[in-house]
Short mmCIF file of C-alpha atoms in Angstrom, two decimals:
data_model
loop_
_atom_site.label_atom_id
_atom_site.label_comp_id
_atom_site.label_asym_id
_atom_site.label_seq_id
_atom_site.Cartn_x
_atom_site.Cartn_y
_atom_site.Cartn_z
CA UNK A 16 106.25 92.39 -58.79
CA UNK A 17 104.40 89.53 -60.45
CA UNK A 18 101.09 90.21 -62.09
CA UNK A 19 97.83 88.46 -61.21
CA UNK A 20 94.34 88.75 -62.61
CA UNK A 21 91.27 87.68 -60.69
CA UNK A 22 87.86 87.52 -62.31
CA UNK A 23 84.50 86.88 -60.66
CA UNK A 24 81.66 87.42 -63.10
CA UNK A 25 78.42 89.38 -62.73
CA UNK A 26 75.03 90.00 -64.35
CA UNK A 27 73.45 92.81 -66.48
CA UNK A 28 70.97 93.07 -69.39
CA UNK A 29 72.66 92.49 -72.79
CA UNK A 30 72.35 95.07 -75.53
CA UNK A 31 70.70 93.92 -78.76
CA UNK A 32 72.70 95.10 -81.78
CA UNK A 33 71.01 95.25 -85.19
CA UNK A 34 73.34 94.42 -88.08
CA UNK A 35 71.95 96.64 -90.83
CA UNK A 36 74.50 95.42 -93.40
CA UNK A 37 73.48 91.80 -92.81
CA UNK A 38 69.77 92.67 -93.07
CA UNK A 39 70.39 94.50 -96.34
CA UNK A 40 72.43 91.59 -97.71
CA UNK A 41 69.61 89.17 -96.84
CA UNK A 42 67.00 91.31 -98.64
CA UNK A 43 69.27 91.43 -101.71
CA UNK A 44 69.69 87.66 -101.54
CA UNK A 45 65.91 87.11 -101.44
CA UNK A 46 65.46 89.49 -104.36
CA UNK A 47 68.16 87.74 -106.41
CA UNK A 48 66.60 84.38 -105.59
CA UNK A 49 63.23 85.57 -106.87
CA UNK A 50 64.80 86.80 -110.15
CA UNK A 51 66.60 83.47 -110.55
CA UNK A 52 63.41 81.46 -110.04
CA UNK A 53 61.60 83.63 -112.62
CA UNK A 54 64.39 82.99 -115.13
CA UNK A 55 64.21 79.21 -114.53
CA UNK A 56 60.42 79.29 -114.98
CA UNK A 57 60.77 81.21 -118.26
CA UNK A 58 63.34 78.73 -119.56
CA UNK A 59 61.19 75.73 -118.67
CA UNK A 60 58.19 77.26 -120.52
CA UNK A 61 60.06 77.53 -123.83
CA UNK A 62 58.71 75.07 -126.41
CA UNK A 63 61.71 74.29 -128.56
CA UNK A 64 62.67 70.74 -129.47
CA UNK A 65 66.37 71.70 -129.57
CA UNK A 66 66.29 73.10 -126.03
CA UNK A 67 68.19 70.83 -123.60
CA UNK A 68 67.50 70.58 -119.90
CA UNK A 69 68.99 73.39 -117.87
CA UNK A 70 72.75 72.82 -117.46
CA UNK A 71 73.65 71.40 -114.05
CA UNK A 72 75.85 74.35 -113.10
CA UNK A 73 72.83 76.66 -113.47
CA UNK A 74 70.65 74.61 -111.11
CA UNK A 75 71.00 76.33 -107.72
CA UNK A 76 69.49 75.59 -104.30
CA UNK A 77 68.23 78.08 -101.72
CA UNK A 78 70.55 77.30 -98.81
CA UNK A 79 70.75 80.54 -96.78
CA UNK A 80 68.37 82.17 -94.31
CA UNK A 81 68.23 85.36 -92.25
CA UNK A 82 70.91 84.01 -89.88
CA UNK A 83 73.57 83.75 -92.61
CA UNK A 84 76.60 86.02 -92.54
CA UNK A 85 76.82 89.12 -94.70
CA UNK A 86 79.74 87.70 -96.70
CA UNK A 87 77.94 84.42 -97.42
CA UNK A 88 74.79 86.25 -98.47
CA UNK A 89 76.73 88.52 -100.83
CA UNK A 90 78.60 85.57 -102.34
CA UNK A 91 75.41 83.58 -102.99
CA UNK A 92 73.67 86.67 -104.35
CA UNK A 93 76.46 87.09 -106.91
CA UNK A 94 76.11 83.42 -107.95
CA UNK A 95 72.36 83.85 -108.36
CA UNK A 96 72.73 87.00 -110.44
CA UNK A 97 75.32 85.38 -112.73
CA UNK A 98 73.19 82.25 -113.19
CA UNK A 99 70.11 84.39 -113.90
CA UNK A 100 71.91 86.31 -116.66
CA UNK A 101 73.11 83.06 -118.25
CA UNK A 102 69.61 81.50 -118.15
CA UNK A 103 68.04 84.61 -119.68
CA UNK A 104 70.62 84.50 -122.47
CA UNK A 105 69.60 80.90 -123.18
CA UNK A 106 65.93 81.94 -123.12
CA UNK A 107 66.63 84.59 -125.75
CA UNK A 108 68.44 82.11 -127.97
CA UNK A 109 65.75 79.39 -127.91
CA UNK A 110 62.81 81.81 -128.06
CA UNK A 111 64.21 83.40 -131.23
CA UNK A 112 64.81 80.04 -132.94
CA UNK A 113 68.05 81.39 -134.37
CA UNK A 114 69.70 79.30 -137.08
CA UNK A 115 72.88 79.09 -135.01
CA UNK A 116 71.01 78.68 -131.70
CA UNK A 117 72.89 75.49 -130.84
CA UNK A 118 76.26 77.27 -131.17
CA UNK A 119 75.08 80.32 -129.24
CA UNK A 120 73.59 78.19 -126.48
CA UNK A 121 76.79 76.14 -126.33
CA UNK A 122 78.79 79.34 -125.89
CA UNK A 123 76.54 80.59 -123.08
CA UNK A 124 76.81 77.22 -121.35
CA UNK A 125 80.58 77.30 -121.76
CA UNK A 126 80.73 80.78 -120.15
CA UNK A 127 78.52 79.66 -117.29
CA UNK A 128 80.64 76.56 -116.71
CA UNK A 129 83.74 78.74 -116.72
CA UNK A 130 82.31 81.02 -114.02
CA UNK A 131 81.40 78.00 -111.88
CA UNK A 132 84.88 76.54 -112.37
CA UNK A 133 86.56 79.81 -111.35
CA UNK A 134 84.44 80.01 -108.19
CA UNK A 135 85.48 76.46 -107.24
CA UNK A 136 89.17 77.29 -107.80
CA UNK A 137 88.86 80.41 -105.62
CA UNK A 138 87.15 78.44 -102.86
CA UNK A 139 89.89 75.78 -102.92
CA UNK A 140 92.64 78.39 -102.77
CA UNK A 141 90.95 80.07 -99.79
CA UNK A 142 90.97 76.89 -97.67
CA UNK A 143 93.23 77.28 -94.62
CA UNK A 144 94.78 73.85 -94.35
CA UNK A 145 98.56 73.38 -94.21
CA UNK A 146 98.28 69.90 -95.73
CA UNK A 147 96.39 71.16 -98.78
CA UNK A 148 98.59 70.82 -101.92
CA UNK A 149 98.57 73.14 -104.90
CA UNK A 150 95.74 72.45 -107.33
CA UNK A 151 96.73 69.44 -109.51
CA UNK A 152 97.96 70.47 -112.96
CA UNK A 153 95.23 68.54 -114.79
CA UNK A 154 92.62 70.65 -112.98
CA UNK A 155 94.18 73.98 -113.96
CA UNK A 156 92.25 74.99 -117.09
CA UNK A 157 92.42 78.08 -119.29
CA UNK A 158 89.59 79.96 -120.98
CA UNK A 159 90.59 79.08 -124.54
CA UNK A 160 87.29 79.34 -126.47
CA UNK A 161 85.22 82.32 -127.60
CA UNK A 162 81.95 83.04 -129.43
CA UNK A 163 83.54 82.02 -132.75
CA UNK A 164 84.28 78.48 -131.58
CA UNK A 165 82.24 75.59 -132.95
CA UNK A 166 79.39 74.01 -131.08
CA UNK A 167 81.39 70.79 -130.72
CA UNK A 168 84.41 72.64 -129.30
CA UNK A 169 82.25 74.58 -126.87
CA UNK A 170 80.39 71.50 -125.63
CA UNK A 171 83.67 69.63 -125.23
CA UNK A 172 85.17 72.61 -123.35
CA UNK A 173 82.12 72.89 -121.12
CA UNK A 174 82.30 69.19 -120.26
CA UNK A 175 85.97 69.54 -119.34
CA UNK A 176 85.16 72.52 -117.09
CA UNK A 177 82.30 70.67 -115.39
CA UNK A 178 84.45 67.57 -114.79
CA UNK A 179 87.27 69.71 -113.35
CA UNK A 180 84.81 71.60 -111.14
CA UNK A 181 83.44 68.32 -109.77
CA UNK A 182 86.97 67.13 -108.90
CA UNK A 183 87.83 70.44 -107.23
CA UNK A 184 84.63 70.27 -105.17
CA UNK A 185 85.70 66.80 -103.98
CA UNK A 186 89.04 68.27 -102.87
CA UNK A 187 87.26 71.14 -101.14
CA UNK A 188 85.11 68.70 -99.17
CA UNK A 189 88.15 66.57 -98.28
CA UNK A 190 90.34 69.39 -97.01
CA UNK A 191 87.47 71.25 -95.37
CA UNK A 192 86.75 68.14 -93.29
CA UNK A 193 90.43 67.92 -92.38
CA UNK A 194 90.55 71.57 -91.33
CA UNK A 195 89.75 71.84 -87.63
CA UNK A 196 86.71 74.03 -87.10
CA UNK A 197 86.83 75.72 -83.69
CA UNK A 198 83.66 75.03 -81.71
CA UNK A 199 81.33 77.88 -80.93
CA UNK A 200 82.02 79.42 -77.54
CA UNK A 201 79.35 78.87 -74.90
CA UNK A 202 80.08 81.93 -72.80
CA UNK A 203 77.67 80.86 -70.05
CA UNK A 204 79.70 77.70 -69.42
CA UNK A 205 83.17 79.22 -69.57
CA UNK A 206 85.38 78.70 -66.54
CA UNK A 207 88.67 80.41 -65.72
CA UNK A 208 90.55 77.28 -66.78
CA UNK A 209 88.94 77.53 -70.25
CA UNK A 210 90.25 81.03 -71.01
CA UNK A 211 93.23 81.29 -73.33
CA UNK A 212 96.08 83.72 -72.78
CA UNK A 213 94.72 85.79 -75.66
CA UNK A 214 91.28 85.97 -74.05
CA UNK A 215 92.77 86.97 -70.70
CA UNK A 216 94.78 89.71 -72.41
CA UNK A 217 91.59 90.90 -74.12
CA UNK A 218 89.82 91.19 -70.76
CA UNK A 219 92.73 93.03 -69.14
CA UNK A 220 93.06 95.47 -72.04
CA UNK A 221 89.33 96.24 -72.14
CA UNK A 222 89.04 96.82 -68.41
CA UNK A 223 92.16 98.96 -68.06
CA UNK A 224 91.18 101.00 -71.12
CA UNK A 225 87.65 101.52 -69.78
CA UNK A 226 88.99 102.58 -66.37
CA UNK A 227 91.93 104.69 -67.57
CA UNK A 228 90.42 107.96 -66.32
CA UNK A 229 89.40 106.44 -62.99
CA UNK A 230 92.84 104.97 -62.39
CA UNK A 231 94.49 108.25 -63.29
CA UNK A 232 92.32 109.99 -60.70
CA UNK A 233 93.03 107.34 -58.03
CA UNK A 234 96.78 107.13 -58.67
CA UNK A 235 97.59 110.38 -60.48
CA UNK A 236 101.38 110.41 -60.18
CA UNK A 237 102.18 106.80 -59.38
CA UNK A 238 103.52 104.03 -61.57
CA UNK A 239 101.50 100.94 -60.77
CA UNK A 240 101.05 97.30 -61.65
CA UNK A 241 97.62 95.67 -61.65
CA UNK A 242 98.02 92.51 -59.60
CA UNK A 243 94.41 91.31 -59.65
CA UNK A 244 90.99 91.98 -61.16
CA UNK A 245 87.68 90.86 -59.75
CA UNK A 246 84.30 91.29 -61.42
CA UNK A 247 81.37 91.36 -59.03
CA UNK A 248 78.33 89.16 -59.58
CA UNK A 249 75.03 90.99 -59.20
CA UNK A 250 71.52 91.04 -60.58
CA UNK A 251 71.58 94.59 -61.91
CA UNK A 252 72.66 96.11 -65.19
CA UNK A 253 75.78 97.54 -63.57
CA UNK A 254 78.78 95.35 -62.83
CA UNK A 255 81.57 96.22 -60.42
CA UNK A 256 85.27 95.82 -61.20
CA UNK A 257 87.77 95.62 -58.35
CA UNK A 258 91.42 96.19 -59.16
CA UNK A 259 94.30 95.38 -56.84
CA UNK A 260 97.27 97.65 -57.51
CA UNK A 261 100.89 97.33 -56.46
CA UNK A 262 102.99 100.49 -56.51
CA UNK A 263 105.98 102.16 -54.89
CA UNK A 264 106.29 105.72 -53.60
CA UNK A 265 109.01 107.55 -51.71
CA UNK A 266 107.48 106.05 -48.58
CA UNK A 267 107.76 102.46 -49.78
CA UNK A 268 105.73 99.75 -51.46
CA UNK A 269 101.93 99.46 -51.20
CA UNK A 270 99.01 97.25 -52.18
CA UNK A 271 95.66 98.92 -52.76
CA UNK A 272 92.32 97.58 -53.98
CA UNK A 273 89.75 99.95 -55.48
CA UNK A 274 86.20 99.30 -56.66
CA UNK A 275 84.81 100.78 -59.89
CA UNK A 276 81.17 100.65 -61.13
CA UNK A 277 80.87 99.62 -64.80
CA UNK A 278 78.20 100.31 -67.39
CA UNK A 279 77.10 96.72 -68.07
CA UNK A 280 76.95 93.15 -66.87
CA UNK A 281 80.47 91.82 -66.44
CA UNK A 282 80.10 88.32 -67.85
CA UNK A 283 82.55 86.56 -70.14
CA UNK A 284 80.57 87.39 -73.28
CA UNK A 285 80.61 91.13 -72.60
CA UNK A 286 84.22 91.08 -71.39
CA UNK A 287 85.38 89.26 -74.53
CA UNK A 288 83.08 90.54 -77.28
CA UNK A 289 81.43 93.83 -76.25
CA UNK A 290 82.51 97.37 -75.60
CA UNK A 291 82.59 98.16 -71.89
CA UNK A 292 83.03 101.45 -70.08
CA UNK A 293 83.18 102.90 -66.58
CA UNK A 294 79.83 104.06 -65.24
CA UNK A 295 81.54 107.03 -63.59
CA UNK A 296 85.01 108.19 -64.59
CA UNK A 297 85.55 109.75 -61.16
CA UNK A 298 84.64 106.69 -59.06
CA UNK A 299 87.10 104.41 -57.33
CA UNK A 300 86.38 103.56 -53.69
CA UNK A 301 89.32 102.13 -51.73
CA UNK A 302 88.61 98.69 -50.23
CA UNK A 303 92.05 97.42 -49.19
CA UNK A 304 95.23 99.39 -48.53
CA UNK A 305 98.45 98.44 -46.78
CA UNK A 306 102.14 99.19 -46.69
CA UNK A 307 104.53 96.36 -47.53
CA UNK A 308 107.23 95.68 -44.94
CA UNK A 309 109.30 92.51 -45.41
CA UNK A 310 112.33 93.52 -43.35
CA UNK A 311 111.36 91.39 -40.37
CA UNK A 312 113.29 88.08 -40.85
CA UNK A 313 110.99 86.21 -38.42
CA UNK A 314 107.81 87.00 -40.33
CA UNK A 315 107.15 83.42 -41.46
CA UNK A 316 107.66 82.15 -37.89
CA UNK A 317 105.18 84.71 -36.58
CA UNK A 318 102.66 83.71 -39.23
CA UNK A 319 103.09 80.02 -38.37
CA UNK A 320 102.46 80.82 -34.71
CA UNK A 321 99.52 83.18 -35.13
CA UNK A 322 97.77 81.70 -38.16
CA UNK A 323 98.99 78.14 -38.86
CA UNK A 324 96.13 77.45 -41.31
CA UNK A 325 97.24 80.25 -43.60
CA UNK A 326 100.92 79.38 -43.10
CA UNK A 327 100.15 75.81 -44.26
CA UNK A 328 98.92 77.14 -47.63
CA UNK A 329 102.38 78.55 -48.40
CA UNK A 330 101.09 82.03 -49.21
CA UNK A 331 103.08 84.81 -50.75
CA UNK A 332 104.30 86.74 -47.72
CA UNK A 333 103.38 90.38 -48.15
CA UNK A 334 103.87 92.36 -44.97
CA UNK A 335 104.57 92.34 -41.24
CA UNK A 336 104.32 95.66 -39.43
CA UNK A 337 104.81 96.56 -35.77
CA UNK A 338 103.40 99.65 -34.12
CA UNK A 339 102.45 100.89 -30.66
CA UNK A 340 99.38 99.23 -29.24
CA UNK A 341 96.96 100.08 -26.42
CA UNK A 342 97.57 99.16 -22.79
CA UNK A 343 95.31 96.20 -22.10
CA UNK A 344 95.08 93.43 -19.49
CA UNK A 345 98.46 91.95 -20.44
CA UNK A 346 100.16 95.34 -20.08
CA UNK A 347 101.59 97.71 -22.62
CA UNK A 348 101.49 96.26 -26.10
CA UNK A 349 102.77 96.44 -29.65
CA UNK A 350 100.35 95.82 -32.55
CA UNK A 351 101.62 93.09 -34.87
CA UNK A 352 99.88 93.03 -38.27
CA UNK A 353 100.51 90.52 -41.07
CA UNK A 354 99.14 90.61 -44.62
CA UNK A 355 99.42 87.50 -46.80
CA UNK A 356 98.18 86.59 -50.27
CA UNK A 357 97.51 83.16 -51.74
CA UNK A 358 95.35 82.04 -54.65
CA UNK A 359 92.23 82.19 -52.48
CA UNK A 360 92.53 85.79 -51.33
CA UNK A 361 94.14 88.30 -48.97
CA UNK A 362 94.33 87.67 -45.21
CA UNK A 363 95.01 90.18 -42.44
CA UNK A 364 96.12 88.75 -39.08
CA UNK A 365 96.42 91.01 -35.99
CA UNK A 366 97.61 90.41 -32.44
CA UNK A 367 98.68 92.61 -29.52
CA UNK A 368 102.03 91.47 -28.09
CA UNK A 369 103.25 92.52 -24.61
CA UNK A 370 105.80 95.29 -24.91
CA UNK A 371 106.57 96.77 -21.51
CA UNK A 372 109.20 96.46 -18.79
CA UNK A 373 111.93 94.21 -20.07
CA UNK A 374 109.91 93.23 -23.17
CA UNK A 375 112.02 95.19 -25.65
CA UNK A 376 111.42 92.62 -28.41
CA UNK A 377 107.69 91.82 -28.46
CA UNK A 378 108.09 89.47 -31.43
CA UNK A 379 110.87 87.38 -29.96
CA UNK A 380 109.91 87.62 -26.26
CA UNK A 381 106.11 87.77 -26.40
CA UNK A 382 105.19 85.69 -29.47
CA UNK A 383 108.00 83.33 -30.47
CA UNK A 384 109.40 82.51 -27.02
CA UNK A 385 108.79 78.90 -26.00
CA UNK A 386 107.04 80.03 -22.84
CA UNK A 387 104.81 82.58 -24.65
CA UNK A 388 101.11 81.94 -24.07
CA UNK A 389 97.89 83.47 -25.37
CA UNK A 390 96.29 85.86 -22.93
CA UNK A 391 99.49 86.44 -21.00
CA UNK A 392 102.10 87.36 -23.59
CA UNK A 393 99.92 88.09 -26.63
CA UNK A 394 96.24 88.26 -27.43
CA UNK A 395 94.34 85.69 -29.45
CA UNK A 396 94.89 86.79 -33.05
CA UNK A 397 91.99 88.14 -35.11
CA UNK A 398 91.74 87.36 -38.80
CA UNK A 399 90.07 89.25 -41.63
CA UNK A 400 89.94 87.66 -45.07
CA UNK A 401 89.12 89.13 -48.47
CA UNK A 402 88.29 86.02 -50.48
CA UNK A 403 88.52 85.99 -54.23
CA UNK A 404 85.34 84.71 -55.93
CA UNK A 405 84.91 81.22 -57.35
CA UNK A 406 85.68 82.39 -60.90
CA UNK A 407 89.30 83.37 -60.34
CA UNK A 408 92.08 83.88 -62.86
CA UNK A 409 95.54 84.20 -61.38
CA UNK A 410 98.78 85.05 -63.18
CA UNK A 411 102.23 85.75 -61.81
CA UNK A 412 104.85 84.07 -59.69
CA UNK A 413 103.05 84.52 -56.37
CA UNK A 414 100.27 82.18 -57.51
CA UNK A 415 102.25 79.53 -59.37
CA UNK A 416 102.88 76.02 -58.09
CA UNK A 417 100.36 76.41 -55.31
CA UNK A 418 97.09 75.13 -56.74
CA UNK A 419 95.95 73.24 -53.64
CA UNK A 420 96.15 75.99 -51.07
CA UNK A 421 92.94 76.80 -49.22
CA UNK A 422 91.85 78.79 -46.20
#
């Protein structure tokens, strides 16, 4: 049988989750920023005519706040700590007025420029953009100098690193802008048409996993297929999930809908991003249950006669059953029951057809005969409808190619 999923969303109080790792990372970031600022202040206070302005790659800006991600906070904290060490090394050199202070400072600046260059290379390599080429050869530099190199060599090497870093940052900006950034999901405005196949699969997996024990209790020895899911809208903290099952036993094929209380509001945000669970692993009240019988070849004709509005929607025909009915004003009767499903819901249509005397075929003689009339040959049909909610997701062959059908 085809599979369908039906979702109607509900309401419940969200759970506030404290990210302790993120809070710790933010505290570390603030601490590192304070140490960096102290190092900059110390460097600026040094009175040494040979001291240059602070190298550009050591001038950092406080860009993150308490909403930043843990990874971003850790990355910026590492940059701050590295810059702080390099500035303090420069402070030591110029405070001590060493004879070779220019060479030592040049080496520290070279090391700092190298670290900044490496970080830029790593950021470029991490960009997820299929059109991004390999880093141009002239921007691939090697760490070729050490603390024995001359001041001139070190300054020249630092300049080359800074120029390469600037070019790499231009490439990063270019290919970052070209990389599509998925928009943030506004869960409150999601509609069924907005959900991707992956999101639908996530919902199905979460719900069936949460209700595994309940389903096992309801259908302990039966192989089943979940044809539909519906999530009740309410103003409490407890949502309700309704599952429509299709299964076959030794007695034939059945459809059955059961209702399960859940532990939270069943909105798209919780269904897609939060852990959900059954409120009671033993619950599962039956709401709809019927045996499938499609052996009657005149079923569609009967439906067209008894319920032309539903017949016009081209529903998936599910069942026509005939059983003994009560003796009423038209005589002895047979009960004719039809179940149909379309993308709006499940409809049950019932009539009592005359079945006495020479009426051996109540369908053909009492309903479909040209002379058959309501009140004489069959009773006015009654209709019960289980309508799916306005937020409905449908999958499977029975719901395809029939978008316009309505009750």
